[in-house]
Structures are given as structure tokens and as C-alpha cells.
């Protein structure tokens, strides 16, 4: 989304180049814009329009999980049975029992929204250790 002042400046530069004899396509290409983009920015009276995407009506998806469904997922995942398992283990286990709550990606999405997308369970997080390096300066000094 390019702000209105930047759009106006770009269009002014393109119009200046065209008035100097350059082709409009080449002037647009010099600014890494397509000619269609510049045409979309301008209305019939050659004024530059503001980006309208931020004002677009974006209805919520019909298949979005409700708050109660999200709470149910959290309740199951935080239960004693699943507290140390990841969604990739929880969803198939529930599916084997004939229970379908949501997809694995939806579980991860609910975790992230509720700040639970981190290491689960009592075991330690895997640590990053720098591998030890050895340096041999002659033969038979390093064996592995």
C-alpha cells in the first residue's frame, strides 16, 4: 500500500518524463511500476486517488471457530492427558477416538492466539549447543 503523497510524487515524475518526450511505459518502468498501476491510481480528471483497500468490507469467514470452540480446544489441550503433547499428536489421538474438534493447523492457530505456542510439558526445551571443534596440527592427534 503506497501512501498518497508517494503516489502523487510518482505520478508527477512520470508526467514530467512524458512531457520531456519519454514514453509513459518506460517512465513507469523506471519507477518499477506497471502502466496499469498508474492508470488505476488516476481517475478521469487526472487526480491521484488514495488506496481504497484499507476501507474494503472484509466479512469474517463463515467457517471461523467461535470463541466457545476455541475455549474447548484449549481445555482439551491443557488437560492432564494432553498437556505435554503437540497438536500433531493430539488431533490424531482424538480422531482415533472418533472426536473431531478442528484441524491441526487450527489447533496451532488457537495456541498462537492464546500465547501457548511454546514448549509444552515438563521436559526441558531442546538447547542449542555449539559443537566442539578440534584442531589437529599433525598426524594421529585427533581421533573420532
JSON list of N, CA, C and O in Angstrom, two decimals, residues 47-95:
[
{"chain": "A", "resi": 47, "resn": "UNK", "atom": "N", "xyz": [-6.49, 13.15, -11.34]},
{"chain": "A", "resi": 47, "resn": "UNK", "atom": "CA", "xyz": [-6.09, 13.30, -9.95]},
{"chain": "A", "resi": 47, "resn": "UNK", "atom": "C", "xyz": [-5.73, 11.93, -9.40]},
{"chain": "A", "resi": 47, "resn": "UNK", "atom": "O", "xyz": [-6.33, 10.92, -9.76]},
{"chain": "A", "resi": 48, "resn": "UNK", "atom": "N", "xyz": [-4.76, 11.91, -8.49]},
{"chain": "A", "resi": 48, "resn": "UNK", "atom": "CA", "xyz": [-4.31, 10.64, -7.92]},
{"chain": "A", "resi": 48, "resn": "UNK", "atom": "C", "xyz": [-5.24, 10.25, -6.77]},
{"chain": "A", "resi": 48, "resn": "UNK", "atom": "O", "xyz": [-5.53, 11.06, -5.91]},
{"chain": "A", "resi": 49, "resn": "UNK", "atom": "N", "xyz": [-5.68, 9.00, -6.80]},
{"chain": "A", "resi": 49, "resn": "UNK", "atom": "CA", "xyz": [-6.60, 8.51, -5.78]},
{"chain": "A", "resi": 49, "resn": "UNK", "atom": "C", "xyz": [-5.83, 7.83, -4.65]},
{"chain": "A", "resi": 49, "resn": "UNK", "atom": "O", "xyz": [-4.77, 7.25, -4.86]},
{"chain": "A", "resi": 50, "resn": "UNK", "atom": "N", "xyz": [-6.42, 7.88, -3.47]},
{"chain": "A", "resi": 50, "resn": "UNK", "atom": "CA", "xyz": [-5.87, 7.19, -2.30]},
{"chain": "A", "resi": 50, "resn": "UNK", "atom": "C", "xyz": [-6.16, 5.70, -2.41]},
{"chain": "A", "resi": 50, "resn": "UNK", "atom": "O", "xyz": [-7.13, 5.29, -3.05]},
{"chain": "A", "resi": 51, "resn": "UNK", "atom": "N", "xyz": [-5.34, 4.90, -1.76]},
{"chain": "A", "resi": 51, "resn": "UNK", "atom": "CA", "xyz": [-5.53, 3.45, -1.75]},
{"chain": "A", "resi": 51, "resn": "UNK", "atom": "C", "xyz": [-6.82, 3.12, -1.00]},
{"chain": "A", "resi": 51, "resn": "UNK", "atom": "O", "xyz": [-6.99, 3.53, 0.14]},
{"chain": "A", "resi": 52, "resn": "UNK", "atom": "N", "xyz": [-7.72, 2.39, -1.62]},
{"chain": "A", "resi": 52, "resn": "UNK", "atom": "CA", "xyz": [-9.02, 2.10, -1.03]},
{"chain": "A", "resi": 52, "resn": "UNK", "atom": "C", "xyz": [-9.07, 0.74, -0.34]},
{"chain": "A", "resi": 52, "resn": "UNK", "atom": "O", "xyz": [-10.09, 0.38, 0.24]},
{"chain": "A", "resi": 53, "resn": "UNK", "atom": "N", "xyz": [-7.99, -0.03, -0.38]},
{"chain": "A", "resi": 53, "resn": "UNK", "atom": "CA", "xyz": [-8.03, -1.37, 0.20]},
{"chain": "A", "resi": 53, "resn": "UNK", "atom": "C", "xyz": [-8.28, -1.35, 1.70]},
{"chain": "A", "resi": 53, "resn": "UNK", "atom": "O", "xyz": [-8.91, -2.25, 2.24]},
{"chain": "A", "resi": 54, "resn": "UNK", "atom": "N", "xyz": [-7.78, -0.32, 2.38]},
{"chain": "A", "resi": 54, "resn": "UNK", "atom": "CA", "xyz": [-7.97, -0.27, 3.82]},
{"chain": "A", "resi": 54, "resn": "UNK", "atom": "C", "xyz": [-9.43, -0.02, 4.21]},
{"chain": "A", "resi": 54, "resn": "UNK", "atom": "O", "xyz": [-9.82, -0.28, 5.34]},
{"chain": "A", "resi": 55, "resn": "UNK", "atom": "N", "xyz": [-10.23, 0.46, 3.28]},
{"chain": "A", "resi": 55, "resn": "UNK", "atom": "CA", "xyz": [-11.64, 0.73, 3.56]},
{"chain": "A", "resi": 55, "resn": "UNK", "atom": "C", "xyz": [-12.56, -0.37, 3.04]},
{"chain": "A", "resi": 55, "resn": "UNK", "atom": "O", "xyz": [-13.78, -0.25, 3.15]},
{"chain": "A", "resi": 56, "resn": "UNK", "atom": "N", "xyz": [-11.98, -1.43, 2.51]},
{"chain": "A", "resi": 56, "resn": "UNK", "atom": "CA", "xyz": [-12.79, -2.51, 1.93]},
{"chain": "A", "resi": 56, "resn": "UNK", "atom": "C", "xyz": [-13.55, -3.25, 3.03]},
{"chain": "A", "resi": 56, "resn": "UNK", "atom": "O", "xyz": [-13.09, -3.38, 4.16]},
{"chain": "A", "resi": 57, "resn": "UNK", "atom": "N", "xyz": [-14.73, -3.74, 2.68]},
{"chain": "A", "resi": 57, "resn": "UNK", "atom": "CA", "xyz": [-15.54, -4.53, 3.59]},
{"chain": "A", "resi": 57, "resn": "UNK", "atom": "C", "xyz": [-15.02, -5.95, 3.57]},
{"chain": "A", "resi": 57, "resn": "UNK", "atom": "O", "xyz": [-15.07, -6.63, 2.54]},
{"chain": "A", "resi": 58, "resn": "UNK", "atom": "N", "xyz": [-14.51, -6.41, 4.70]},
{"chain": "A", "resi": 58, "resn": "UNK", "atom": "CA", "xyz": [-13.96, -7.76, 4.80]},
{"chain": "A", "resi": 58, "resn": "UNK", "atom": "C", "xyz": [-14.76, -8.54, 5.83]},
{"chain": "A", "resi": 58, "resn": "UNK", "atom": "O", "xyz": [-14.46, -8.47, 7.03]},
{"chain": "A", "resi": 59, "resn": "UNK", "atom": "N", "xyz": [-15.77, -9.27, 5.40]},
{"chain": "A", "resi": 59, "resn": "UNK", "atom": "CA", "xyz": [-16.57, -10.03, 6.36]},
{"chain": "A", "resi": 59, "resn": "UNK", "atom": "C", "xyz": [-15.77, -11.19, 6.96]},
{"chain": "A", "resi": 59, "resn": "UNK", "atom": "O", "xyz": [-14.82, -11.68, 6.36]},
{"chain": "A", "resi": 60, "resn": "UNK", "atom": "N", "xyz": [-16.15, -11.57, 8.16]},
{"chain": "A", "resi": 60, "resn": "UNK", "atom": "CA", "xyz": [-15.48, -12.69, 8.82]},
{"chain": "A", "resi": 60, "resn": "UNK", "atom": "C", "xyz": [-15.82, -13.99, 8.09]},
{"chain": "A", "resi": 60, "resn": "UNK", "atom": "O", "xyz": [-16.95, -14.16, 7.61]},
{"chain": "A", "resi": 61, "resn": "UNK", "atom": "N", "xyz": [-14.89, -14.93, 8.01]},
{"chain": "A", "resi": 61, "resn": "UNK", "atom": "CA", "xyz": [-15.17, -16.19, 7.33]},
{"chain": "A", "resi": 61, "resn": "UNK", "atom": "C", "xyz": [-16.28, -16.96, 8.04]},
{"chain": "A", "resi": 61, "resn": "UNK", "atom": "O", "xyz": [-16.38, -16.94, 9.27]},
{"chain": "A", "resi": 62, "resn": "UNK", "atom": "N", "xyz": [-17.09, -17.63, 7.27]},
{"chain": "A", "resi": 62, "resn": "UNK", "atom": "CA", "xyz": [-18.22, -18.37, 7.82]},
{"chain": "A", "resi": 62, "resn": "UNK", "atom": "C", "xyz": [-17.76, -19.59, 8.62]},
{"chain": "A", "resi": 62, "resn": "UNK", "atom": "O", "xyz": [-18.45, -20.03, 9.53]},
{"chain": "A", "resi": 63, "resn": "UNK", "atom": "N", "xyz": [-16.58, -20.12, 8.31]},
{"chain": "A", "resi": 63, "resn": "UNK", "atom": "CA", "xyz": [-16.11, -21.32, 8.97]},
{"chain": "A", "resi": 63, "resn": "UNK", "atom": "C", "xyz": [-15.12, -21.02, 10.11]},
{"chain": "A", "resi": 63, "resn": "UNK", "atom": "O", "xyz": [-14.45, -21.91, 10.59]},
{"chain": "A", "resi": 64, "resn": "UNK", "atom": "N", "xyz": [-15.06, -19.77, 10.54]},
{"chain": "A", "resi": 64, "resn": "UNK", "atom": "CA", "xyz": [-14.15, -19.41, 11.62]},
{"chain": "A", "resi": 64, "resn": "UNK", "atom": "C", "xyz": [-14.62, -20.02, 12.94]},
{"chain": "A", "resi": 64, "resn": "UNK", "atom": "O", "xyz": [-15.82, -20.08, 13.21]},
{"chain": "A", "resi": 65, "resn": "UNK", "atom": "N", "xyz": [-13.69, -20.46, 13.76]},
{"chain": "A", "resi": 65, "resn": "UNK", "atom": "CA", "xyz": [-14.03, -21.06, 15.04]},
{"chain": "A", "resi": 65, "resn": "UNK", "atom": "C", "xyz": [-14.63, -20.00, 15.96]},
{"chain": "A", "resi": 65, "resn": "UNK", "atom": "O", "xyz": [-14.14, -18.87, 16.04]},
{"chain": "A", "resi": 66, "resn": "UNK", "atom": "N", "xyz": [-15.68, -20.39, 16.67]},
{"chain": "A", "resi": 66, "resn": "UNK", "atom": "CA", "xyz": [-16.28, -19.48, 17.65]},
{"chain": "A", "resi": 66, "resn": "UNK", "atom": "C", "xyz": [-15.41, -19.45, 18.89]},
{"chain": "A", "resi": 66, "resn": "UNK", "atom": "O", "xyz": [-14.53, -20.29, 19.09]},
{"chain": "A", "resi": 67, "resn": "UNK", "atom": "N", "xyz": [-15.67, -18.50, 19.76]},
{"chain": "A", "resi": 67, "resn": "UNK", "atom": "CA", "xyz": [-14.90, -18.38, 21.00]},
{"chain": "A", "resi": 67, "resn": "UNK", "atom": "C", "xyz": [-15.09, -19.62, 21.87]},
{"chain": "A", "resi": 67, "resn": "UNK", "atom": "O", "xyz": [-14.14, -20.09, 22.50]},
{"chain": "A", "resi": 68, "resn": "UNK", "atom": "N", "xyz": [-16.31, -20.16, 21.90]},
{"chain": "A", "resi": 68, "resn": "UNK", "atom": "CA", "xyz": [-16.55, -21.36, 22.71]},
{"chain": "A", "resi": 68, "resn": "UNK", "atom": "C", "xyz": [-15.80, -22.57, 22.15]},
{"chain": "A", "resi": 68, "resn": "UNK", "atom": "O", "xyz": [-15.29, -23.39, 22.92]},
{"chain": "A", "resi": 69, "resn": "UNK", "atom": "N", "xyz": [-15.71, -22.67, 20.82]},
{"chain": "A", "resi": 69, "resn": "UNK", "atom": "CA", "xyz": [-14.94, -23.77, 20.22]},
{"chain": "A", "resi": 69, "resn": "UNK", "atom": "C", "xyz": [-13.45, -23.62, 20.53]},
{"chain": "A", "resi": 69, "resn": "UNK", "atom": "O", "xyz": [-12.77, -24.60, 20.81]},
{"chain": "A", "resi": 70, "resn": "UNK", "atom": "N", "xyz": [-12.96, -22.40, 20.49]},
{"chain": "A", "resi": 70, "resn": "UNK", "atom": "CA", "xyz": [-11.56, -22.16, 20.83]},
{"chain": "A", "resi": 70, "resn": "UNK", "atom": "C", "xyz": [-11.29, -22.51, 22.29]},
{"chain": "A", "resi": 70, "resn": "UNK", "atom": "O", "xyz": [-10.27, -23.13, 22.61]},
{"chain": "A", "resi": 71, "resn": "UNK", "atom": "N", "xyz": [-12.21, -22.14, 23.17]},
{"chain": "A", "resi": 71, "resn": "UNK", "atom": "CA", "xyz": [-12.04, -22.47, 24.60]},
{"chain": "A", "resi": 71, "resn": "UNK", "atom": "C", "xyz": [-12.08, -23.97, 24.82]},
{"chain": "A", "resi": 71, "resn": "UNK", "atom": "O", "xyz": [-11.35, -24.49, 25.68]},
{"chain": "A", "resi": 72, "resn": "UNK", "atom": "N", "xyz": [-12.91, -24.67, 24.07]},
{"chain": "A", "resi": 72, "resn": "UNK", "atom": "CA", "xyz": [-12.98, -26.13, 24.18]},
{"chain": "A", "resi": 72, "resn": "UNK", "atom": "C", "xyz": [-11.66, -26.77, 23.74]},
{"chain": "A", "resi": 72, "resn": "UNK", "atom": "O", "xyz": [-11.17, -27.70, 24.37]},
{"chain": "A", "resi": 73, "resn": "UNK", "atom": "N", "xyz": [-11.07, -26.25, 22.66]},
{"chain": "A", "resi": 73, "resn": "UNK", "atom": "CA", "xyz": [-9.77, -26.75, 22.19]},
{"chain": "A", "resi": 73, "resn": "UNK", "atom": "C", "xyz": [-8.71, -26.53, 23.27]},
{"chain": "A", "resi": 73, "resn": "UNK", "atom": "O", "xyz": [-7.92, -27.43, 23.59]},
{"chain": "A", "resi": 74, "resn": "UNK", "atom": "N", "xyz": [-8.68, -25.33, 23.85]},
{"chain": "A", "resi": 74, "resn": "UNK", "atom": "CA", "xyz": [-7.71, -25.05, 24.91]},
{"chain": "A", "resi": 74, "resn": "UNK", "atom": "C", "xyz": [-7.93, -25.93, 26.13]},
{"chain": "A", "resi": 74, "resn": "UNK", "atom": "O", "xyz": [-6.97, -26.40, 26.75]},
{"chain": "A", "resi": 75, "resn": "UNK", "atom": "N", "xyz": [-9.18, -26.17, 26.46]},
{"chain": "A", "resi": 75, "resn": "UNK", "atom": "CA", "xyz": [-9.49, -27.02, 27.62]},
{"chain": "A", "resi": 75, "resn": "UNK", "atom": "C", "xyz": [-8.96, -28.44, 27.40]},
{"chain": "A", "resi": 75, "resn": "UNK", "atom": "O", "xyz": [-8.35, -29.02, 28.30]},
{"chain": "A", "resi": 76, "resn": "UNK", "atom": "N", "xyz": [-9.18, -28.97, 26.20]},
{"chain": "A", "resi": 76, "resn": "UNK", "atom": "CA", "xyz": [-8.70, -30.32, 25.90]},
{"chain": "A", "resi": 76, "resn": "UNK", "atom": "C", "xyz": [-7.17, -30.37, 25.86]},
{"chain": "A", "resi": 76, "resn": "UNK", "atom": "O", "xyz": [-6.55, -31.27, 26.43]},
{"chain": "A", "resi": 77, "resn": "UNK", "atom": "N", "xyz": [-6.57, -29.37, 25.22]},
{"chain": "A", "resi": 77, "resn": "UNK", "atom": "CA", "xyz": [-5.10, -29.38, 25.09]},
{"chain": "A", "resi": 77, "resn": "UNK", "atom": "C", "xyz": [-4.40, -29.16, 26.42]},
{"chain": "A", "resi": 77, "resn": "UNK", "atom": "O", "xyz": [-3.28, -29.65, 26.60]},
{"chain": "A", "resi": 78, "resn": "UNK", "atom": "N", "xyz": [-5.01, -28.44, 27.32]},
{"chain": "A", "resi": 78, "resn": "UNK", "atom": "CA", "xyz": [-4.40, -28.19, 28.62]},
{"chain": "A", "resi": 78, "resn": "UNK", "atom": "C", "xyz": [-4.79, -29.22, 29.67]},
{"chain": "A", "resi": 78, "resn": "UNK", "atom": "O", "xyz": [-4.38, -29.11, 30.83]},
{"chain": "A", "resi": 79, "resn": "UNK", "atom": "N", "xyz": [-5.59, -30.20, 29.27]},
{"chain": "A", "resi": 79, "resn": "UNK", "atom": "CA", "xyz": [-5.98, -31.26, 30.21]},
{"chain": "A", "resi": 79, "resn": "UNK", "atom": "C", "xyz": [-4.75, -32.09, 30.56]},
{"chain": "A", "resi": 79, "resn": "UNK", "atom": "O", "xyz": [-3.71, -32.07, 29.89]},
{"chain": "A", "resi": 80, "resn": "UNK", "atom": "N", "xyz": [-4.87, -32.84, 31.64]},
{"chain": "A", "resi": 80, "resn": "UNK", "atom": "CA", "xyz": [-3.76, -33.66, 32.14]},
{"chain": "A", "resi": 80, "resn": "UNK", "atom": "C", "xyz": [-3.29, -34.65, 31.06]},
{"chain": "A", "resi": 80, "resn": "UNK", "atom": "O", "xyz": [-2.10, -34.92, 30.93]},
{"chain": "A", "resi": 81, "resn": "UNK", "atom": "N", "xyz": [-4.21, -35.16, 30.29]},
{"chain": "A", "resi": 81, "resn": "UNK", "atom": "CA", "xyz": [-3.90, -36.16, 29.27]},
{"chain": "A", "resi": 81, "resn": "UNK", "atom": "C", "xyz": [-3.04, -35.63, 28.13]},
{"chain": "A", "resi": 81, "resn": "UNK", "atom": "O", "xyz": [-2.16, -36.32, 27.62]},
{"chain": "A", "resi": 82, "resn": "UNK", "atom": "N", "xyz": [-3.31, -34.38, 27.70]},
{"chain": "A", "resi": 82, "resn": "UNK", "atom": "CA", "xyz": [-2.63, -33.84, 26.52]},
{"chain": "A", "resi": 82, "resn": "UNK", "atom": "C", "xyz": [-1.68, -32.69, 26.84]},
{"chain": "A", "resi": 82, "resn": "UNK", "atom": "O", "xyz": [-1.18, -32.05, 25.92]},
{"chain": "A", "resi": 83, "resn": "UNK", "atom": "N", "xyz": [-1.42, -32.39, 28.09]},
{"chain": "A", "resi": 83, "resn": "UNK", "atom": "CA", "xyz": [-0.66, -31.19, 28.42]},
{"chain": "A", "resi": 83, "resn": "UNK", "atom": "C", "xyz": [0.76, -31.17, 27.88]},
{"chain": "A", "resi": 83, "resn": "UNK", "atom": "O", "xyz": [1.33, -30.12, 27.68]},
{"chain": "A", "resi": 84, "resn": "UNK", "atom": "N", "xyz": [1.34, -32.34, 27.62]},
{"chain": "A", "resi": 84, "resn": "UNK", "atom": "CA", "xyz": [2.71, -32.36, 27.11]},
{"chain": "A", "resi": 84, "resn": "UNK", "atom": "C", "xyz": [2.79, -32.80, 25.66]},
{"chain": "A", "resi": 84, "resn": "UNK", "atom": "O", "xyz": [3.85, -33.18, 25.18]},
{"chain": "A", "resi": 85, "resn": "UNK", "atom": "N", "xyz": [1.67, -32.76, 24.96]},
{"chain": "A", "resi": 85, "resn": "UNK", "atom": "CA", "xyz": [1.66, -33.19, 23.56]},
{"chain": "A", "resi": 85, "resn": "UNK", "atom": "C", "xyz": [1.40, -32.02, 22.63]},
{"chain": "A", "resi": 85, "resn": "UNK", "atom": "O", "xyz": [0.76, -31.04, 22.98]},
{"chain": "A", "resi": 86, "resn": "UNK", "atom": "N", "xyz": [1.91, -32.16, 21.43]},
{"chain": "A", "resi": 86, "resn": "UNK", "atom": "CA", "xyz": [1.71, -31.12, 20.42]},
{"chain": "A", "resi": 86, "resn": "UNK", "atom": "C", "xyz": [0.42, -31.41, 19.64]},
{"chain": "A", "resi": 86, "resn": "UNK", "atom": "O", "xyz": [-0.09, -32.54, 19.69]},
{"chain": "A", "resi": 87, "resn": "UNK", "atom": "N", "xyz": [-0.10, -30.43, 18.93]},
{"chain": "A", "resi": 87, "resn": "UNK", "atom": "CA", "xyz": [-1.30, -30.67, 18.12]},
{"chain": "A", "resi": 87, "resn": "UNK", "atom": "C", "xyz": [-1.13, -31.81, 17.11]},
{"chain": "A", "resi": 87, "resn": "UNK", "atom": "O", "xyz": [-2.10, -32.49, 16.79]},
{"chain": "A", "resi": 88, "resn": "UNK", "atom": "N", "xyz": [0.09, -32.02, 16.63]},
{"chain": "A", "resi": 88, "resn": "UNK", "atom": "CA", "xyz": [0.31, -33.12, 15.68]},
{"chain": "A", "resi": 88, "resn": "UNK", "atom": "C", "xyz": [0.13, -34.48, 16.34]},
{"chain": "A", "resi": 88, "resn": "UNK", "atom": "O", "xyz": [-0.01, -35.48, 15.65]},
{"chain": "A", "resi": 89, "resn": "UNK", "atom": "N", "xyz": [0.14, -34.52, 17.67]},
{"chain": "A", "resi": 89, "resn": "UNK", "atom": "CA", "xyz": [-0.14, -35.77, 18.39]},
{"chain": "A", "resi": 89, "resn": "UNK", "atom": "C", "xyz": [-1.57, -35.79, 18.93]},
{"chain": "A", "resi": 89, "resn": "UNK", "atom": "O", "xyz": [-2.19, -36.85, 19.01]},
{"chain": "A", "resi": 90, "resn": "UNK", "atom": "N", "xyz": [-2.10, -34.62, 19.28]},
{"chain": "A", "resi": 90, "resn": "UNK", "atom": "CA", "xyz": [-3.44, -34.54, 19.88]},
{"chain": "A", "resi": 90, "resn": "UNK", "atom": "C", "xyz": [-4.53, -34.86, 18.85]},
{"chain": "A", "resi": 90, "resn": "UNK", "atom": "O", "xyz": [-5.42, -35.66, 19.11]},
{"chain": "A", "resi": 91, "resn": "UNK", "atom": "N", "xyz": [-4.45, -34.24, 17.68]},
{"chain": "A", "resi": 91, "resn": "UNK", "atom": "CA", "xyz": [-5.51, -34.39, 16.68]},
{"chain": "A", "resi": 91, "resn": "UNK", "atom": "C", "xyz": [-5.67, -35.84, 16.23]},
{"chain": "A", "resi": 91, "resn": "UNK", "atom": "O", "xyz": [-6.80, -36.35, 16.21]},
{"chain": "A", "resi": 92, "resn": "UNK", "atom": "N", "xyz": [-4.59, -36.57, 15.89]},
{"chain": "A", "resi": 92, "resn": "UNK", "atom": "CA", "xyz": [-4.78, -37.98, 15.51]},
{"chain": "A", "resi": 92, "resn": "UNK", "atom": "C", "xyz": [-5.31, -38.85, 16.66]},
{"chain": "A", "resi": 92, "resn": "UNK", "atom": "O", "xyz": [-6.11, -39.76, 16.43]},
{"chain": "A", "resi": 93, "resn": "UNK", "atom": "N", "xyz": [-4.89, -38.56, 17.88]},
{"chain": "A", "resi": 93, "resn": "UNK", "atom": "CA", "xyz": [-5.38, -39.33, 19.02]},
{"chain": "A", "resi": 93, "resn": "UNK", "atom": "C", "xyz": [-6.89, -39.14, 19.17]},
{"chain": "A", "resi": 93, "resn": "UNK", "atom": "O", "xyz": [-7.63, -40.11, 19.39]},
{"chain": "A", "resi": 94, "resn": "UNK", "atom": "N", "xyz": [-7.33, -37.90, 19.07]},
{"chain": "A", "resi": 94, "resn": "UNK", "atom": "CA", "xyz": [-8.76, -37.64, 19.16]},
{"chain": "A", "resi": 94, "resn": "UNK", "atom": "C", "xyz": [-9.52, -38.25, 17.98]},
{"chain": "A", "resi": 94, "resn": "UNK", "atom": "O", "xyz": [-10.63, -38.75, 18.14]},
{"chain": "A", "resi": 95, "resn": "UNK", "atom": "N", "xyz": [-8.90, -38.21, 16.79]},
{"chain": "A", "resi": 95, "resn": "UNK", "atom": "CA", "xyz": [-9.55, -38.78, 15.60]},
{"chain": "A", "resi": 95, "resn": "UNK", "atom": "C", "xyz": [-9.72, -40.29, 15.76]},
{"chain": "A", "resi": 95, "resn": "UNK", "atom": "O", "xyz": [-10.74, -40.85, 15.31]}
]
